[in-house]
Amino acid sequence: GRTPEAVAGHLSQAVQDGFRKVLLFVDSRSGVEELAQTLRGRAPFGGAVLAHHGSLSRRARLDAEARFQCSPAAVCVATSTLELGLDIGDIDLVALCGPPPDLEALGQRIGRGLRRGGAHPVLAMAADPFEEALFRALFTLRKEGRWAREAEVFHAGVLVQQALVVAASRGSRTVDAGALARRLPADLAEQWPPLRLQGLLEGAAL
């Protein structure tokens, strides 16, 4: 889960597992503030809970960056403002509170954890089976390097993964198997009718 209470539980477990510096991405400014308020003052980070988003003043953002960089143990809850370019020191763990909007954002966010010998542990927190399927699709596409690339052999599973990512980027939580089938070339549409594609979509959401 990724309710504030569930996130607090995940972070407590992360600290028990040895992670001390956590960069936690949330997709909205209000979500950052709500989560930071819930976490602040309680275990495992106490007062070392920082917020970073575009509505904060530049001074407040710089203060959060400096405090996070020098703290031996802290969590920084941030929007995409911390995806790139800012020096916030070494990070033990990148946590994602919900799937990022696309593959580029995924790469930028998990790339913040590549500063320690190439390791990049990631904690992915989903609210429901759709988000779980979307997380799997994003990580699979990134790992296999198949995003937006022509393949010599058609892979229906990759098509389904890409469709889930595109649907989520447009604010939808469903993919219509019939519409997906209509976008296929005639020979593939014959092999992959809507009912067969629907089976793959349902499997991806398990």
mmCIF file of C-alpha atoms in Angstrom:
data_model
loop_
_atom_site.group_PDB
_atom_site.id
_atom_site.type_symbol
_atom_site.label_atom_id
_atom_site.label_comp_id
_atom_site.label_asym_id
_atom_site.label_seq_id
_atom_site.Cartn_x
_atom_site.Cartn_y
_atom_site.Cartn_z
ATOM 1 C CA GLY A 1 0.000 0.000 0.000
ATOM 2 C CA ARG A 2 0.940 3.638 -0.242
ATOM 3 C CA THR A 3 -1.294 5.433 2.231
ATOM 4 C CA PRO A 4 0.714 7.687 4.571
ATOM 5 C CA GLU A 5 0.515 5.050 7.308
ATOM 6 C CA ALA A 6 1.575 2.302 4.918
ATOM 7 C CA VAL A 7 4.499 4.407 3.678
ATOM 8 C CA ALA A 8 5.610 4.979 7.268
ATOM 9 C CA GLY A 9 5.612 1.222 7.774
ATOM 10 C CA HIS A 10 7.658 0.635 4.615
ATOM 11 C CA LEU A 11 10.222 3.226 5.742
ATOM 12 C CA SER A 12 10.506 1.659 9.181
ATOM 13 C CA GLN A 13 11.244 -1.673 7.540
ATOM 14 C CA ALA A 14 13.776 -0.020 5.208
ATOM 15 C CA VAL A 15 15.663 1.382 8.197
ATOM 16 C CA GLN A 16 15.666 -2.056 9.826
ATOM 17 C CA ASP A 17 17.150 -3.374 6.569
ATOM 18 C CA GLY A 18 20.006 -0.851 6.824
ATOM 19 C CA PHE A 19 18.846 2.026 4.615
ATOM 20 C CA ARG A 20 19.441 5.456 6.163
ATOM 21 C CA LYS A 21 19.073 8.072 3.407
ATOM 22 C CA VAL A 22 15.811 7.789 1.464
ATOM 23 C CA LEU A 23 14.637 9.920 -1.448
ATOM 24 C CA LEU A 24 10.862 9.443 -1.714
ATOM 25 C CA PHE A 25 9.119 10.600 -4.907
ATOM 26 C CA VAL A 26 5.459 11.648 -4.927
ATOM 27 C CA ASP A 27 3.684 12.998 -8.008
ATOM 28 C CA SER A 28 1.860 15.981 -6.449
ATOM 29 C CA ARG A 29 2.855 18.889 -4.251
ATOM 30 C CA SER A 30 -0.115 18.291 -1.946
ATOM 31 C CA GLY A 31 0.925 14.643 -1.692
ATOM 32 C CA VAL A 32 4.436 15.691 -0.674
ATOM 33 C CA GLU A 33 3.121 17.963 2.081
ATOM 34 C CA GLU A 34 0.628 15.396 3.378
ATOM 35 C CA LEU A 35 3.195 12.630 3.505
ATOM 36 C CA ALA A 36 5.921 14.789 5.049
ATOM 37 C CA GLN A 37 3.516 15.961 7.732
ATOM 38 C CA THR A 38 2.528 12.375 8.539
ATOM 39 C CA LEU A 39 6.138 11.177 8.760
ATOM 40 C CA ARG A 40 7.627 14.142 10.617
ATOM 41 C CA GLY A 41 8.277 13.643 14.313
ATOM 42 C CA ARG A 42 7.795 9.878 14.321
ATOM 43 C CA ALA A 43 9.996 6.835 13.857
ATOM 44 C CA PRO A 44 12.167 6.105 12.039
ATOM 45 C CA PHE A 45 13.344 9.600 10.992
ATOM 46 C CA GLY A 46 11.847 11.934 13.604
ATOM 47 C CA GLY A 47 12.609 15.516 12.648
ATOM 48 C CA ALA A 48 14.779 14.533 9.684
ATOM 49 C CA VAL A 49 11.819 14.544 7.282
ATOM 50 C CA LEU A 50 12.179 17.096 4.493
ATOM 51 C CA ALA A 51 9.861 18.319 1.747
ATOM 52 C CA HIS A 52 10.888 19.543 -1.707
ATOM 53 C CA HIS A 53 8.551 20.794 -4.455
ATOM 54 C CA GLY A 54 8.054 23.709 -6.820
ATOM 55 C CA SER A 55 5.663 25.691 -4.615
ATOM 56 C CA LEU A 56 8.303 26.131 -1.921
ATOM 57 C CA SER A 57 10.545 29.190 -2.016
ATOM 58 C CA ARG A 58 14.022 28.783 -3.447
ATOM 59 C CA ARG A 59 15.445 29.319 0.043
ATOM 60 C CA ALA A 60 13.264 26.551 1.478
ATOM 61 C CA ARG A 61 14.310 24.163 -1.287
ATOM 62 C CA LEU A 62 17.996 24.955 -0.827
ATOM 63 C CA ASP A 63 17.646 24.438 2.929
ATOM 64 C CA ALA A 64 16.012 21.054 2.381
ATOM 65 C CA GLU A 65 18.771 20.019 -0.035
ATOM 66 C CA ALA A 66 21.517 21.082 2.379
ATOM 67 C CA ARG A 67 19.921 19.386 5.385
ATOM 68 C CA PHE A 68 19.372 16.177 3.464
ATOM 69 C CA GLN A 69 22.936 16.158 2.163
ATOM 70 C CA CYS A 70 24.515 16.544 5.602
ATOM 71 C CA SER A 71 22.133 14.333 7.606
ATOM 72 C CA PRO A 72 23.374 10.819 8.413
ATOM 73 C CA ALA A 73 19.775 9.561 8.330
ATOM 74 C CA ALA A 74 16.852 11.351 6.686
ATOM 75 C CA VAL A 75 14.006 11.072 4.209
ATOM 76 C CA CYS A 76 13.302 13.735 1.603
ATOM 77 C CA VAL A 77 9.783 13.673 0.124
ATOM 78 C CA ALA A 78 9.878 15.303 -3.301
ATOM 79 C CA THR A 79 8.135 15.820 -6.603
ATOM 80 C CA SER A 80 10.024 15.800 -9.905
ATOM 81 C CA THR A 81 12.026 18.820 -8.660
ATOM 82 C CA LEU A 82 14.666 16.366 -7.429
ATOM 83 C CA GLU A 83 14.728 14.085 -10.465
ATOM 84 C CA LEU A 84 17.848 15.678 -11.955
ATOM 85 C CA GLY A 85 20.824 17.884 -11.493
ATOM 86 C CA LEU A 86 20.843 18.834 -7.810
ATOM 87 C CA ASP A 87 23.629 17.655 -5.528
ATOM 88 C CA ILE A 88 22.006 16.057 -2.496
ATOM 89 C CA GLY A 89 24.782 13.599 -1.711
ATOM 90 C CA ASP A 90 24.633 9.832 -1.519
ATOM 91 C CA ILE A 91 21.254 8.123 -1.329
ATOM 92 C CA ASP A 92 20.714 4.659 0.124
ATOM 93 C CA LEU A 93 17.260 4.072 -1.288
ATOM 94 C CA VAL A 94 14.950 5.597 -3.886
ATOM 95 C CA ALA A 95 11.281 5.088 -2.995
ATOM 96 C CA LEU A 96 8.431 5.609 -5.464
ATOM 97 C CA CYS A 97 5.025 6.403 -3.981
ATOM 98 C CA GLY A 98 3.045 5.354 -7.033
ATOM 99 C CA PRO A 99 4.313 4.782 -10.583
ATOM 100 C CA PRO A 100 6.051 7.673 -12.350
ATOM 101 C CA PRO A 101 4.266 9.125 -15.395
ATOM 102 C CA ASP A 102 6.566 7.573 -18.005
ATOM 103 C CA LEU A 103 9.833 5.730 -18.634
ATOM 104 C CA GLU A 104 11.893 8.913 -18.765
ATOM 105 C CA ALA A 105 10.720 9.909 -15.296
ATOM 106 C CA LEU A 106 11.381 6.389 -14.024
ATOM 107 C CA GLY A 107 14.944 6.532 -15.320
ATOM 108 C CA GLN A 108 15.551 9.955 -13.803
ATOM 109 C CA ARG A 109 14.157 8.971 -10.420
ATOM 110 C CA ILE A 110 15.901 5.660 -9.958
ATOM 111 C CA GLY A 111 19.052 7.197 -11.425
ATOM 112 C CA ARG A 112 19.375 9.303 -8.268
ATOM 113 C CA GLY A 113 20.387 6.119 -6.444
ATOM 114 C CA LEU A 114 23.318 5.339 -8.750
ATOM 115 C CA ARG A 115 25.884 7.281 -6.731
ATOM 116 C CA ARG A 116 27.052 4.408 -4.549
ATOM 117 C CA GLY A 117 29.080 1.933 -6.525
ATOM 118 C CA GLY A 118 26.453 1.498 -9.192
ATOM 119 C CA ALA A 119 23.818 0.018 -6.851
ATOM 120 C CA HIS A 120 20.319 1.366 -7.130
ATOM 121 C CA PRO A 121 17.840 -0.247 -4.719
ATOM 122 C CA VAL A 122 14.272 0.930 -5.366
ATOM 123 C CA LEU A 123 11.173 0.629 -3.188
ATOM 124 C CA ALA A 124 8.032 0.708 -5.365
ATOM 125 C CA MET A 125 4.740 1.301 -3.531
ATOM 126 C CA ALA A 126 1.462 0.688 -5.351
ATOM 127 C CA ALA A 127 -2.076 1.556 -4.268
ATOM 128 C CA ASP A 128 -3.886 -1.181 -6.211
ATOM 129 C CA PRO A 129 -3.428 -3.968 -8.793
ATOM 130 C CA PHE A 130 -3.435 -1.480 -11.684
ATOM 131 C CA GLU A 131 -0.458 0.386 -10.229
ATOM 132 C CA GLU A 132 1.293 -2.917 -9.541
ATOM 133 C CA ALA A 133 0.850 -3.905 -13.199
ATOM 134 C CA LEU A 134 2.043 -0.481 -14.335
ATOM 135 C CA PHE A 135 5.154 -0.732 -12.153
ATOM 136 C CA ARG A 136 5.940 -4.160 -13.622
ATOM 137 C CA ALA A 137 5.438 -2.858 -17.155
ATOM 138 C CA LEU A 138 7.686 0.166 -16.607
ATOM 139 C CA PHE A 139 10.507 -1.850 -15.031
ATOM 140 C CA THR A 140 10.276 -4.600 -17.664
ATOM 141 C CA LEU A 141 10.340 -2.150 -20.564
ATOM 142 C CA ARG A 142 13.291 -0.309 -19.048
ATOM 143 C CA LYS A 143 15.206 -3.526 -18.404
ATOM 144 C CA GLU A 144 14.606 -4.957 -21.872
ATOM 145 C CA GLY A 145 15.068 -1.670 -23.727
ATOM 146 C CA ARG A 146 12.013 -2.322 -25.871
ATOM 147 C CA TRP A 147 10.215 1.003 -25.413
ATOM 148 C CA ALA A 148 9.261 2.627 -28.730
ATOM 149 C CA ARG A 149 11.522 0.290 -30.693
ATOM 150 C CA GLU A 150 10.541 -1.696 -33.745
ATOM 151 C CA ALA A 151 10.976 -5.418 -33.163
ATOM 152 C CA GLU A 152 11.463 -8.068 -35.802
ATOM 153 C CA VAL A 153 9.168 -10.408 -33.889
ATOM 154 C CA PHE A 154 5.841 -9.241 -32.512
ATOM 155 C CA HIS A 155 5.522 -9.648 -28.737
ATOM 156 C CA ALA A 156 1.954 -9.204 -27.536
ATOM 157 C CA GLY A 157 3.111 -8.991 -23.935
ATOM 158 C CA VAL A 158 5.296 -5.991 -24.759
ATOM 159 C CA LEU A 159 2.355 -4.370 -26.563
ATOM 160 C CA VAL A 160 0.218 -4.802 -23.441
ATOM 161 C CA GLN A 161 2.949 -3.350 -21.210
ATOM 162 C CA GLN A 162 3.315 -0.328 -23.464
ATOM 163 C CA ALA A 163 -0.449 0.148 -23.635
ATOM 164 C CA LEU A 164 -0.664 0.186 -19.833
ATOM 165 C CA VAL A 165 2.052 2.843 -19.622
ATOM 166 C CA VAL A 166 0.446 5.001 -22.317
ATOM 167 C CA ALA A 167 -2.999 4.699 -20.702
ATOM 168 C CA ALA A 168 -1.633 5.721 -17.319
ATOM 169 C CA SER A 169 0.194 8.706 -18.837
ATOM 170 C CA ARG A 170 -3.187 9.896 -20.156
ATOM 171 C CA GLY A 171 -4.922 9.517 -16.819
ATOM 172 C CA SER A 172 -6.740 6.266 -17.645
ATOM 173 C CA ARG A 173 -6.722 3.148 -15.510
ATOM 174 C CA THR A 174 -7.997 0.765 -18.191
ATOM 175 C CA VAL A 175 -6.965 -0.438 -21.636
ATOM 176 C CA ASP A 176 -9.659 -1.428 -24.135
ATOM 177 C CA ALA A 177 -8.706 -4.745 -25.761
ATOM 178 C CA GLY A 178 -10.898 -4.024 -28.797
ATOM 179 C CA ALA A 179 -9.275 -0.655 -29.437
ATOM 180 C CA LEU A 180 -5.865 -2.265 -29.013
ATOM 181 C CA ALA A 181 -6.709 -4.987 -31.551
ATOM 182 C CA ARG A 182 -7.926 -2.419 -34.079
ATOM 183 C CA ARG A 183 -4.517 -0.772 -34.069
ATOM 184 C CA LEU A 184 -2.765 -3.965 -35.140
ATOM 185 C CA PRO A 185 -1.937 -4.843 -38.762
ATOM 186 C CA ALA A 186 -4.496 -7.211 -40.310
ATOM 187 C CA ASP A 187 -2.357 -10.334 -39.987
ATOM 188 C CA LEU A 188 -1.599 -9.695 -36.321
ATOM 189 C CA ALA A 189 -5.184 -8.681 -35.563
ATOM 190 C CA GLU A 190 -6.294 -12.087 -36.823
ATOM 191 C CA GLN A 191 -3.844 -13.845 -34.515
ATOM 192 C CA TRP A 192 -4.611 -11.553 -31.569
ATOM 193 C CA PRO A 193 -8.372 -10.877 -31.380
ATOM 194 C CA PRO A 194 -9.739 -8.731 -28.522
ATOM 195 C CA LEU A 195 -10.591 -11.733 -26.342
ATOM 196 C CA ARG A 196 -7.019 -13.019 -26.477
ATOM 197 C CA LEU A 197 -5.590 -9.569 -25.749
ATOM 198 C CA GLN A 198 -8.037 -9.185 -22.874
ATOM 199 C CA GLY A 199 -6.554 -12.310 -21.309
ATOM 200 C CA LEU A 200 -3.089 -10.738 -21.419
ATOM 201 C CA LEU A 201 -4.397 -7.488 -19.929
ATOM 202 C CA GLU A 202 -6.046 -9.363 -17.078
ATOM 203 C CA GLY A 203 -2.858 -11.347 -16.500
ATOM 204 C CA ALA A 204 -0.811 -8.127 -16.324
ATOM 205 C CA ALA A 205 -3.109 -6.786 -13.613
ATOM 206 C CA LEU A 206 -2.743 -9.808 -11.323
#
